[in-house]
Short mmCIF file of C-alpha atoms and ligand atoms in Angstrom, two decimals:
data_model
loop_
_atom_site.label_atom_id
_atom_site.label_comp_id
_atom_site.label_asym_id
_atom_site.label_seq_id
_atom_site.Cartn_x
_atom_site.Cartn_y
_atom_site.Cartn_z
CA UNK A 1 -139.06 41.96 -112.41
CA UNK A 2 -137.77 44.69 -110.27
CA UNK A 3 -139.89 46.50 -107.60
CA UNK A 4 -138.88 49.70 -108.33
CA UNK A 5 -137.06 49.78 -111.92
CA UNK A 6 -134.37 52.33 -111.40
CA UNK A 7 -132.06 50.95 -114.14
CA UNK A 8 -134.79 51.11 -116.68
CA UNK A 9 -134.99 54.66 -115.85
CA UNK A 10 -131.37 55.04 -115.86
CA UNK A 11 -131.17 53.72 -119.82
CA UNK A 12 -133.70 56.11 -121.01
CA UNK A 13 -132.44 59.17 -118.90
CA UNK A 14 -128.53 57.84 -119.40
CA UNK A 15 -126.92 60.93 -121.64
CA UNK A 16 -127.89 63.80 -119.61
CA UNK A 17 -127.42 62.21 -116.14
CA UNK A 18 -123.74 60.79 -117.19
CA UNK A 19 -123.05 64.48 -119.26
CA UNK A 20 -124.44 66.29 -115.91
CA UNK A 21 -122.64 64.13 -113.38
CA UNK A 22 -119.06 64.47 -115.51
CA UNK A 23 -119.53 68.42 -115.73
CA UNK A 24 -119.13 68.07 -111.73
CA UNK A 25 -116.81 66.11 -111.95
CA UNK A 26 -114.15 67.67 -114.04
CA UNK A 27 -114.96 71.14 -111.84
CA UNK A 28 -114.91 69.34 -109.17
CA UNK A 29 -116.97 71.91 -106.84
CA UNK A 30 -118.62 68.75 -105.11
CA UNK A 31 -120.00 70.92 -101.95
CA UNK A 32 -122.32 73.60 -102.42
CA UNK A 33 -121.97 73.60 -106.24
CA UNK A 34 -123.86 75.96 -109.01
CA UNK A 35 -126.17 72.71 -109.51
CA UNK A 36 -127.50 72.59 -106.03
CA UNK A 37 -128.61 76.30 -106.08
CA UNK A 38 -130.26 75.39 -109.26
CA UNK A 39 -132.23 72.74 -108.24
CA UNK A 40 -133.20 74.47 -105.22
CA UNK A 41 -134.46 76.75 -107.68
CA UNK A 42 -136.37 74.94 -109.51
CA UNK A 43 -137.62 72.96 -107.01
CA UNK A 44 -138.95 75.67 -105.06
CA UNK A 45 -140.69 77.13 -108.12
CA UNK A 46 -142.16 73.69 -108.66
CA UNK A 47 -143.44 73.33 -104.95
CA UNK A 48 -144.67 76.93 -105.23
CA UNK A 49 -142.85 78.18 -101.93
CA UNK A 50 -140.34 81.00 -101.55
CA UNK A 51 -137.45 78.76 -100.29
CA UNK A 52 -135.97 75.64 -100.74
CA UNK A 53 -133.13 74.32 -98.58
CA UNK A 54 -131.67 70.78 -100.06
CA UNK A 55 -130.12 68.72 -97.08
CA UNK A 56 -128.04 65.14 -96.54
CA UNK A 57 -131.77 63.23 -96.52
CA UNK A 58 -135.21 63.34 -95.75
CA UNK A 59 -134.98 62.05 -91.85
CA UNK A 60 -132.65 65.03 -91.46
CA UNK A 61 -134.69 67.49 -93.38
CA UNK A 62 -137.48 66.51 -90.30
CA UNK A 63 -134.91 66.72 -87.89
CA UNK A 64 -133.80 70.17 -89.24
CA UNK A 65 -137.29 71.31 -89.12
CA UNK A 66 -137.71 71.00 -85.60
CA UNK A 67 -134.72 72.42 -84.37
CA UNK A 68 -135.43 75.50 -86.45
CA UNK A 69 -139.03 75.45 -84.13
CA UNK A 70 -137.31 74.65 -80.81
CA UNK A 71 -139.31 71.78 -80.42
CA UNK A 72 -138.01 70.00 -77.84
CA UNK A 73 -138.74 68.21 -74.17
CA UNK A 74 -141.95 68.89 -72.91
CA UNK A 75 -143.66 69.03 -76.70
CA UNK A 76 -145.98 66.97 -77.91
CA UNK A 77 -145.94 66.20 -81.54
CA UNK A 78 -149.27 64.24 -83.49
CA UNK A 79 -148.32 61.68 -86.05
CA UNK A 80 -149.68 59.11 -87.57
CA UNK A 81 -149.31 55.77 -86.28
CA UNK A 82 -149.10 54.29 -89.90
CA UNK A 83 -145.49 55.64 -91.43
CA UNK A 84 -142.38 55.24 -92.05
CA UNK A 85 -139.79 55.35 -88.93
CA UNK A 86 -138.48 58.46 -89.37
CA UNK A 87 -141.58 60.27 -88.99
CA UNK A 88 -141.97 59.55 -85.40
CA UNK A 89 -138.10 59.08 -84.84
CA UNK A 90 -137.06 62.50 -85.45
CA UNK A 91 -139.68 64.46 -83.06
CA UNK A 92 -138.10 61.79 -80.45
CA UNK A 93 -134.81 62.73 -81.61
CA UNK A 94 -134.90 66.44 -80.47
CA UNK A 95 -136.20 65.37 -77.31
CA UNK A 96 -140.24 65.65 -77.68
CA UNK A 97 -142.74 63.20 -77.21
CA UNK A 98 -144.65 62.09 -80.38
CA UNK A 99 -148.65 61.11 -79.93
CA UNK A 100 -149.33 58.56 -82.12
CA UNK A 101 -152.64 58.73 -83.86
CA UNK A 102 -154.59 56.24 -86.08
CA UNK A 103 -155.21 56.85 -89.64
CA UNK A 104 -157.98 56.55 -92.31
CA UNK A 105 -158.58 52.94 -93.79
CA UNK A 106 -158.99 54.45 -97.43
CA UNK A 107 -156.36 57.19 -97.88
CA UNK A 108 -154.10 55.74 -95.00
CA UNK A 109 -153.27 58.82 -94.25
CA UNK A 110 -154.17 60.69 -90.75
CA UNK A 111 -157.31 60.95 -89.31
CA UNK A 112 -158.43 64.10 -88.73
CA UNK A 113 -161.15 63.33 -86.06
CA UNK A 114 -159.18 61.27 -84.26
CA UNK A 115 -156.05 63.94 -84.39
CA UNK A 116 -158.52 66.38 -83.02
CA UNK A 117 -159.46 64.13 -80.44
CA UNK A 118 -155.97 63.26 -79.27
CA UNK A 119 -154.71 67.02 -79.31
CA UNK A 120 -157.63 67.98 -76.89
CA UNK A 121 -156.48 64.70 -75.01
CA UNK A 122 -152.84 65.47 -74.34
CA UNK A 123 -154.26 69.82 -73.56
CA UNK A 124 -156.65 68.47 -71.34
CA UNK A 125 -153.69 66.05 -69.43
CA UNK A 126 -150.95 68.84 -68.97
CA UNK A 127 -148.59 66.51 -69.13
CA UNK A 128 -147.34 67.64 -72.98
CA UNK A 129 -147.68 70.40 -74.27
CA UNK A 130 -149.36 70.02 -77.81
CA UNK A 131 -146.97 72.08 -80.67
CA UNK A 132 -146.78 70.43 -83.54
CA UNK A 133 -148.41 68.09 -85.85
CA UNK A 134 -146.28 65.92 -88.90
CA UNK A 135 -148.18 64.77 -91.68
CA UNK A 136 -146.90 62.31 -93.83
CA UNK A 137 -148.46 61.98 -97.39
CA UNK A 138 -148.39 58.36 -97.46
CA UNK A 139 -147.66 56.60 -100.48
CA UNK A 140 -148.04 59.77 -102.87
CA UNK A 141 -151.10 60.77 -101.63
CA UNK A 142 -151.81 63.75 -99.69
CA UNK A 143 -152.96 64.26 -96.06
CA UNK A 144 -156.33 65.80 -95.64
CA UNK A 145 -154.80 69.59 -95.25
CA UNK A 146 -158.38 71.06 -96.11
CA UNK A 147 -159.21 69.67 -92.53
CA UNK A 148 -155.70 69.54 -90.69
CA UNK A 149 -154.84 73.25 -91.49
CA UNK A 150 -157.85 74.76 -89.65
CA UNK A 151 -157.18 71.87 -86.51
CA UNK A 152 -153.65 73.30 -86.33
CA UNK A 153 -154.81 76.73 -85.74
CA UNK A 154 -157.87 76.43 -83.76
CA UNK A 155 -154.91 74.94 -81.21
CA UNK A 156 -152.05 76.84 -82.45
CA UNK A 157 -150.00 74.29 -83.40
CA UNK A 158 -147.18 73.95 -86.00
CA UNK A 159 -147.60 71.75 -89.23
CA UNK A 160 -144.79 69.30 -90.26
CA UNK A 161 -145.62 68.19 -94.04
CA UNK A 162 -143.45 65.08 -94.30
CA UNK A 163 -143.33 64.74 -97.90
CA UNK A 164 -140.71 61.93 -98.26
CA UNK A 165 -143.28 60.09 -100.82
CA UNK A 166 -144.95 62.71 -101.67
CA UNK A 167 -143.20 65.07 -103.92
CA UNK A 168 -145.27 65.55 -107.00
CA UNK A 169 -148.93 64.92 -105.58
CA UNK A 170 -151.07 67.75 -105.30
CA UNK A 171 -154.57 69.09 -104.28
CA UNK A 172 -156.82 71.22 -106.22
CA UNK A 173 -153.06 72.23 -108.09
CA UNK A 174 -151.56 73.28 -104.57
CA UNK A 175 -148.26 71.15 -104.57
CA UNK A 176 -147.14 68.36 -102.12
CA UNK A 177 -144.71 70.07 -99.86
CA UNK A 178 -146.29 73.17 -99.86
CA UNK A 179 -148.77 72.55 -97.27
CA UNK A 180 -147.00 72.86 -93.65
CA UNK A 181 -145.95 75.54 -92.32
CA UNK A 182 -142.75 73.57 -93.51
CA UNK A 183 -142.91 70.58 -95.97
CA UNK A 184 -140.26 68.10 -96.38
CA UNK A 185 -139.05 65.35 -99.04
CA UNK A 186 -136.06 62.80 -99.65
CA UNK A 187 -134.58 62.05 -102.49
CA UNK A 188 -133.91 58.29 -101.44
CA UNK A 189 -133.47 56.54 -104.57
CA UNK A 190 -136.89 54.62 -104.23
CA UNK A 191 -138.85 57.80 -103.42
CA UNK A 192 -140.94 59.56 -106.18
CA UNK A 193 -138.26 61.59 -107.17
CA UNK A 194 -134.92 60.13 -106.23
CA UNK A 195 -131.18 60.67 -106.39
CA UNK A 196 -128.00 58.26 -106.44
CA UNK A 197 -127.54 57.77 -102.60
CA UNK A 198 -129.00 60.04 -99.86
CA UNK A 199 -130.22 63.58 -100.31
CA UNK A 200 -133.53 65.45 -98.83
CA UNK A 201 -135.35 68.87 -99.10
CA UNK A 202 -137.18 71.44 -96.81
CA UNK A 203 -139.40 73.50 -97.85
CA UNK A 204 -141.56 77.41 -96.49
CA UNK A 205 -142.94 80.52 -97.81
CA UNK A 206 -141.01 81.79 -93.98
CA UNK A 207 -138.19 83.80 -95.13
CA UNK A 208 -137.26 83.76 -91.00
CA UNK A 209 -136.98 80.11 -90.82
CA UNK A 210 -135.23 79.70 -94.43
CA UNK A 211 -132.32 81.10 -93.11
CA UNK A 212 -132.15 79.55 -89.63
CA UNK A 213 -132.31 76.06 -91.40
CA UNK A 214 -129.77 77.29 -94.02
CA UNK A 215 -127.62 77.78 -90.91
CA UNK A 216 -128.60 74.87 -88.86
CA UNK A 217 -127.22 72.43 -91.99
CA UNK A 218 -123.91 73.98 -92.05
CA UNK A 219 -123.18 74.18 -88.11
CA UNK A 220 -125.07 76.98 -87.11
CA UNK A 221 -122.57 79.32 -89.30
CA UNK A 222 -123.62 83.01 -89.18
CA UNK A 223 -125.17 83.92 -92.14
CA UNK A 224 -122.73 86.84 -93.15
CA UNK A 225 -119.62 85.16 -91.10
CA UNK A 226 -118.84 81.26 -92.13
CA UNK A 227 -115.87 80.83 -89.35
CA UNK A 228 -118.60 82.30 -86.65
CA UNK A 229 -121.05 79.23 -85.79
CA UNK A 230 -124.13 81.15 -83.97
CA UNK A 231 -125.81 78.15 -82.56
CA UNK A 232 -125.38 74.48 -82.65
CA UNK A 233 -126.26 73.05 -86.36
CA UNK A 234 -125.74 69.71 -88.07
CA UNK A 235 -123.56 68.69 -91.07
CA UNK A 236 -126.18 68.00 -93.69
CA UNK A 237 -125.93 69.03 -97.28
CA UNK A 238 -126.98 67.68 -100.92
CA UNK A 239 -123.67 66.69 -102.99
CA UNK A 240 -123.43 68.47 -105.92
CA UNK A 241 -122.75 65.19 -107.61
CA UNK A 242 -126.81 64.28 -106.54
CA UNK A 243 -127.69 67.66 -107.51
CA UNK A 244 -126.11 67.01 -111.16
CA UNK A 245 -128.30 63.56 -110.99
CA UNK A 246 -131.38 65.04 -109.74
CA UNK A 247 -131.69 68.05 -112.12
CA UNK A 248 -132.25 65.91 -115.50
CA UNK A 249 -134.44 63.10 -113.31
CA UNK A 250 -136.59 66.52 -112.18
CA UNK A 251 -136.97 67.23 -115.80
CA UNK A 252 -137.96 63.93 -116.52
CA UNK A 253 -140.41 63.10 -113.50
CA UNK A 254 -142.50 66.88 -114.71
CA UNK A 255 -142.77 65.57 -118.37
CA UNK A 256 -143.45 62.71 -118.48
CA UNK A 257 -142.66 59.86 -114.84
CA UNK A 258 -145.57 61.52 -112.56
CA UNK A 259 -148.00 60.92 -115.58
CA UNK A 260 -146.54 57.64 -116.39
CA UNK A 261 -147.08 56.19 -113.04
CA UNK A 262 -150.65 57.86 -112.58
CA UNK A 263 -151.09 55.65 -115.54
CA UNK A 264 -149.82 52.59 -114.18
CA UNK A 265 -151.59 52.59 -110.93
CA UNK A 266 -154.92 53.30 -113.57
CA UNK A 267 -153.94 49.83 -114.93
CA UNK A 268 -153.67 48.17 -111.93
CA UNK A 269 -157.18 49.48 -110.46
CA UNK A 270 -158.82 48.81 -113.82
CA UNK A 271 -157.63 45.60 -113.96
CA UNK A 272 -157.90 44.87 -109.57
CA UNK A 273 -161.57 46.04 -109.25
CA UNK A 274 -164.34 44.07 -108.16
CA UNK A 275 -161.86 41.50 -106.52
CA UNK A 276 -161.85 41.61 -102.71
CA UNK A 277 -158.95 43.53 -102.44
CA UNK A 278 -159.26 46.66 -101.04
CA UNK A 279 -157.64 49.49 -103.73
CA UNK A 280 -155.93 52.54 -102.89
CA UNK A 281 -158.69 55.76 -103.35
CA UNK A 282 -157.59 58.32 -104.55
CA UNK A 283 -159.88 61.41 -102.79
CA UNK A 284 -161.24 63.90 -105.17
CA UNK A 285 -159.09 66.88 -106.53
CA UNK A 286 -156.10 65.08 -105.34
CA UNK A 287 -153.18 63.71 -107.19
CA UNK A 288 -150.99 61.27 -105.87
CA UNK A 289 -147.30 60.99 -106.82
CA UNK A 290 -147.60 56.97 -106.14
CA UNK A 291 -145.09 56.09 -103.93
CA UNK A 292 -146.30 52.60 -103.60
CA UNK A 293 -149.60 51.29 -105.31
CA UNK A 294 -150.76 49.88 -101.81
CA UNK A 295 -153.59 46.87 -101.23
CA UNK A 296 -155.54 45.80 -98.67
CA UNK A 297 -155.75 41.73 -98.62
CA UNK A 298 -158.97 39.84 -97.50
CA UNK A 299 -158.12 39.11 -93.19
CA UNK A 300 -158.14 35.61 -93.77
CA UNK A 301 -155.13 35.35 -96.63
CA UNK A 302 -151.96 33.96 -95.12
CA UNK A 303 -149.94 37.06 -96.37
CA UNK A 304 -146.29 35.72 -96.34
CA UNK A 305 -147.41 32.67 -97.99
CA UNK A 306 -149.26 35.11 -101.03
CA UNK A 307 -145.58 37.13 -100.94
CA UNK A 308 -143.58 33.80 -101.41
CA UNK A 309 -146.08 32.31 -104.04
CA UNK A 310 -145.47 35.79 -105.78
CA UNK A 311 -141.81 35.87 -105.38
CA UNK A 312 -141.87 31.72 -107.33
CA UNK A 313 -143.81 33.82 -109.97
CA UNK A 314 -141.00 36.16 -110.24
CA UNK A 315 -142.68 38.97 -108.70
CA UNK A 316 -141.73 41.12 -106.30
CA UNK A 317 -143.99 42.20 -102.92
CA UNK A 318 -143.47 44.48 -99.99
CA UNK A 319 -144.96 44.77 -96.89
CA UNK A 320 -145.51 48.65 -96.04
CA UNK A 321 -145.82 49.08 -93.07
CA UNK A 322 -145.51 45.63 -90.52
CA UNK A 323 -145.83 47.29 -87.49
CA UNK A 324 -147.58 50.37 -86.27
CA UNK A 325 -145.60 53.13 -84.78
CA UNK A 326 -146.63 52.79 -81.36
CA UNK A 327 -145.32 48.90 -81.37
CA UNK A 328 -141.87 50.09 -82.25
CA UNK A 329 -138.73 48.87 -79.92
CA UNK A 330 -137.80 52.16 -79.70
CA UNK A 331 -140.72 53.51 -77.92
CA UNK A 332 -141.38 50.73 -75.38
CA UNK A 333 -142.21 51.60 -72.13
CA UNK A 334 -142.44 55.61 -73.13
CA UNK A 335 -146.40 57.14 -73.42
CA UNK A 336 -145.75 56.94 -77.31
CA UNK A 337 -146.19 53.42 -77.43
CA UNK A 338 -149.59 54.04 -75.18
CA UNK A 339 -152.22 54.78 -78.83
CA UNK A 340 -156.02 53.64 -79.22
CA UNK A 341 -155.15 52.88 -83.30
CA UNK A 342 -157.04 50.07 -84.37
CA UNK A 343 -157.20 50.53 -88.00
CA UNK A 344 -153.41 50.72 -88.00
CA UNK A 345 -153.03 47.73 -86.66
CA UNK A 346 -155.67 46.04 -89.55
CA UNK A 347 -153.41 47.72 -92.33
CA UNK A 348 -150.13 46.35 -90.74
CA UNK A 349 -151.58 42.86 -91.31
CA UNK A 350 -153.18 43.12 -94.57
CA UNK A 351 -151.57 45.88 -96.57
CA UNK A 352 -149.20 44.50 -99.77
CA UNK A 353 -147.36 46.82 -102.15
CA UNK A 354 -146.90 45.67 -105.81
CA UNK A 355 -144.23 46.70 -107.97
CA UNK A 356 -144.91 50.40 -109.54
CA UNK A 357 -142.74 52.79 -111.26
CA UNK A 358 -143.10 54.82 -114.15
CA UNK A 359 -141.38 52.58 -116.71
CA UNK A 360 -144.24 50.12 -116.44
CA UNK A 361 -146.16 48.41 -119.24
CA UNK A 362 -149.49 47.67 -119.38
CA UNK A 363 -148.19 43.81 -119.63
CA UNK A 364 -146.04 43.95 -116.88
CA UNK A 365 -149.59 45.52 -114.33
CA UNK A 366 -151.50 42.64 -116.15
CA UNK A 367 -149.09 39.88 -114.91
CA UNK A 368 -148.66 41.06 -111.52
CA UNK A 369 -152.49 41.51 -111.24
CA UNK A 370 -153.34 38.57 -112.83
CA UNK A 371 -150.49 36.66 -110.28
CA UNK A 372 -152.18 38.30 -107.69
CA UNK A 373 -155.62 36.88 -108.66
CA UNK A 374 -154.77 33.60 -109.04
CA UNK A 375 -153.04 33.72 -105.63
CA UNK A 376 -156.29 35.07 -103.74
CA UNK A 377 -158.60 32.32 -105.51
C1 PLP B 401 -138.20 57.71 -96.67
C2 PLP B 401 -138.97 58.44 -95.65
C3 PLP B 401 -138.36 59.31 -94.74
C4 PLP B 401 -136.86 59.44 -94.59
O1 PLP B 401 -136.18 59.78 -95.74
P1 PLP B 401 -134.62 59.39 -95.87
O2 PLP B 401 -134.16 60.20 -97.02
O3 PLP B 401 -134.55 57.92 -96.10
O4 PLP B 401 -133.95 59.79 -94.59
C5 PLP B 401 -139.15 60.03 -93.87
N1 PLP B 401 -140.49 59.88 -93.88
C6 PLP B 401 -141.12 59.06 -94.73
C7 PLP B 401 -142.60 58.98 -94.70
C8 PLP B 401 -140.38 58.29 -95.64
O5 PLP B 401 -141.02 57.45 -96.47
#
């Protein structure tokens, strides 16, 4: 059983992606192609923002979106302390300081109190200044906006949507991606919507920023002059070649892959509840694009021994996410690694992914579920 069945997806989807990929390859136009302007369209139209900028992946599409900012030394940037990596490693990168702040047990994503609380913290300290805030909608699901959006301006701060797993999820029919002030997503093959290899997109309605970004991934180039860089950029496009891949998977994931895996994770909650596993809630008027179908095991399972009876059972588990932010190598000994998040540190010890994509049978939820079961009793 695969964790992620990308060559399932490959079979059904096989004509158009091999027709698409060998129209760029006989043209061979494999930077900056016709394809990557139309995806940008269409994914931009999808997302419901004026501009879409496709880039190498998604750590550089955050990385991009903070040099277009100027955030730098000096800045404080919120995140949440339960996340991928790249979420904290890219404010870092350009030289601020990320605040690490906990999350909610139910919707792992940020806590809005608590960001509240830690914004006022850092103001009140002078130390940082507070400018930005990155979101990530973990696991498909989508931050709290309808709280994080009004903390952001009460303290005039910038909002970083890190969409990586969350392309596709919405609220109330406002798209993931749409809500920062710029949104971002990868294409990672594993990711909700994913290409062959490495790609990434940034997203905003700011026309402004659109075309500082659009210069920052090709060198800082002037936009009317391309042998005249204007600032200091990055080398960080989408191959037409992913483009061509990513334009009949697009198709695919609006027809018919978000509502196949909204139906698999319906499976595995229908067939999960009343155990003692704590399931992934899904918050009212959200969708989630379902990254990951996430669980919360009982504090007293041994969880690597679970994983390994699992794996005999021909069943693969993941651990998502081990170790909070704050406990990360990179950030020992810096004030990023000094965070009050208790709850993170709960879900790093008892969270377990199970295999979900949207070429999933019913069978195939009912025998990791029922694996699962007969591992916990
Ligand atoms: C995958 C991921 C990224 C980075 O995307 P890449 O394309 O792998 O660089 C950033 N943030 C989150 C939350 C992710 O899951």
């Amino acid at each position: 059983m695969q964790f992620r069945d990308l060559q399932k997806q490959y079979e059904v989807l096989k004509t158009d992606i091999d027709r698409s990929v060998a129209e760029v390859v006989s043209s061979a136009h494999f930077i900056s192609g016709p394809q990557v302007t139309e995806l940008e369209g269409k994914l931009a139209e999808y997302v419901g923002v004026r501009h879409c900028i496709t880039c190498g992946n998604g750590t550089d599409a955050l990385t991009i979106a903070l040099m277009a900012w100027g955030v730098g030394e000096g800045d404080a940037v919120f995140v949440p302390d339960f996340t991928f990596f790249a979420s904290g490693e890219c404010p870092a990168g350009v030289g601020a300081t990320p605040i690490f702040v906990d999350v909610d047990e139910h919707t792992y994503n940020i806590d809005p109190v608590k960001l509240e609380e830690a914004i006022v913290k850092v103001r009140d300290e002078k130390k940082y200044r507070p400018r930005a805030v990155v979101t990530v909608d973990l696991f498909g699901l989508p931050a709290d906006y309808d709280a994080i959006r009004p903390i952001c301006e009460k303290y005039g701060l910038l909002l970083l949507e890190d969409g990586a797993q969350g392309f596709g999820g919405a609220i109330r029919g406002k798209r993931a991606c749409s809500f920062g002030d710029i949104g971002t997503t990868s294409f990672f093959p594993a990711k909700p919507l994913g290409c062959y290899g490495d790609g990434g997109a940034i997203f905003t309605d700011n026309d402004e920023w659109a075309a500082l970004i659009r210069s920052l991934c090709v060198h800082g180039k002037s936009g009317s002059d391309k042998y005249n860089n204007v600032r200091l950029g990055v080398n960080s496009r989408l191959d037409t070649l992913q483009a061509a891949i990513l334009l009949p998977k697009f198709e695919a994931f609006r027809e018919n892959e978000l509502d196949a895996v909204n139906q698999a994770a319906a499976w595995y909650t229908e067939r999960l509840k009343g155990t003692e596993l704590v399931l992934p809630e899904i918050t009212d008027g959200f969708v989630s694009s379902w990254a990951q179908y996430t669980v919360q095991l009982p504090e007293k399972i041994d969880r690597a021994k679970l994983q390994e009876q699992m794996k005999k059972a021909g069943i693969p588990t993941m651990v998502y996410y081990p170790r909070p932010m704050h406990g990360q190598g990179a950030f020992a000994g810096t004030d990023s690694a000094k965070a009050d998040c208790p709850v993170t540190e709960r879900l790093c010890e008892t969270v377990l992914s199970l295999p979900l994509h949207p070429y999933m049978t019913k069978e195939i939820v009912a025998k990791v579920s029922d694996a699962l079961m007969s591992c916990l009793a």
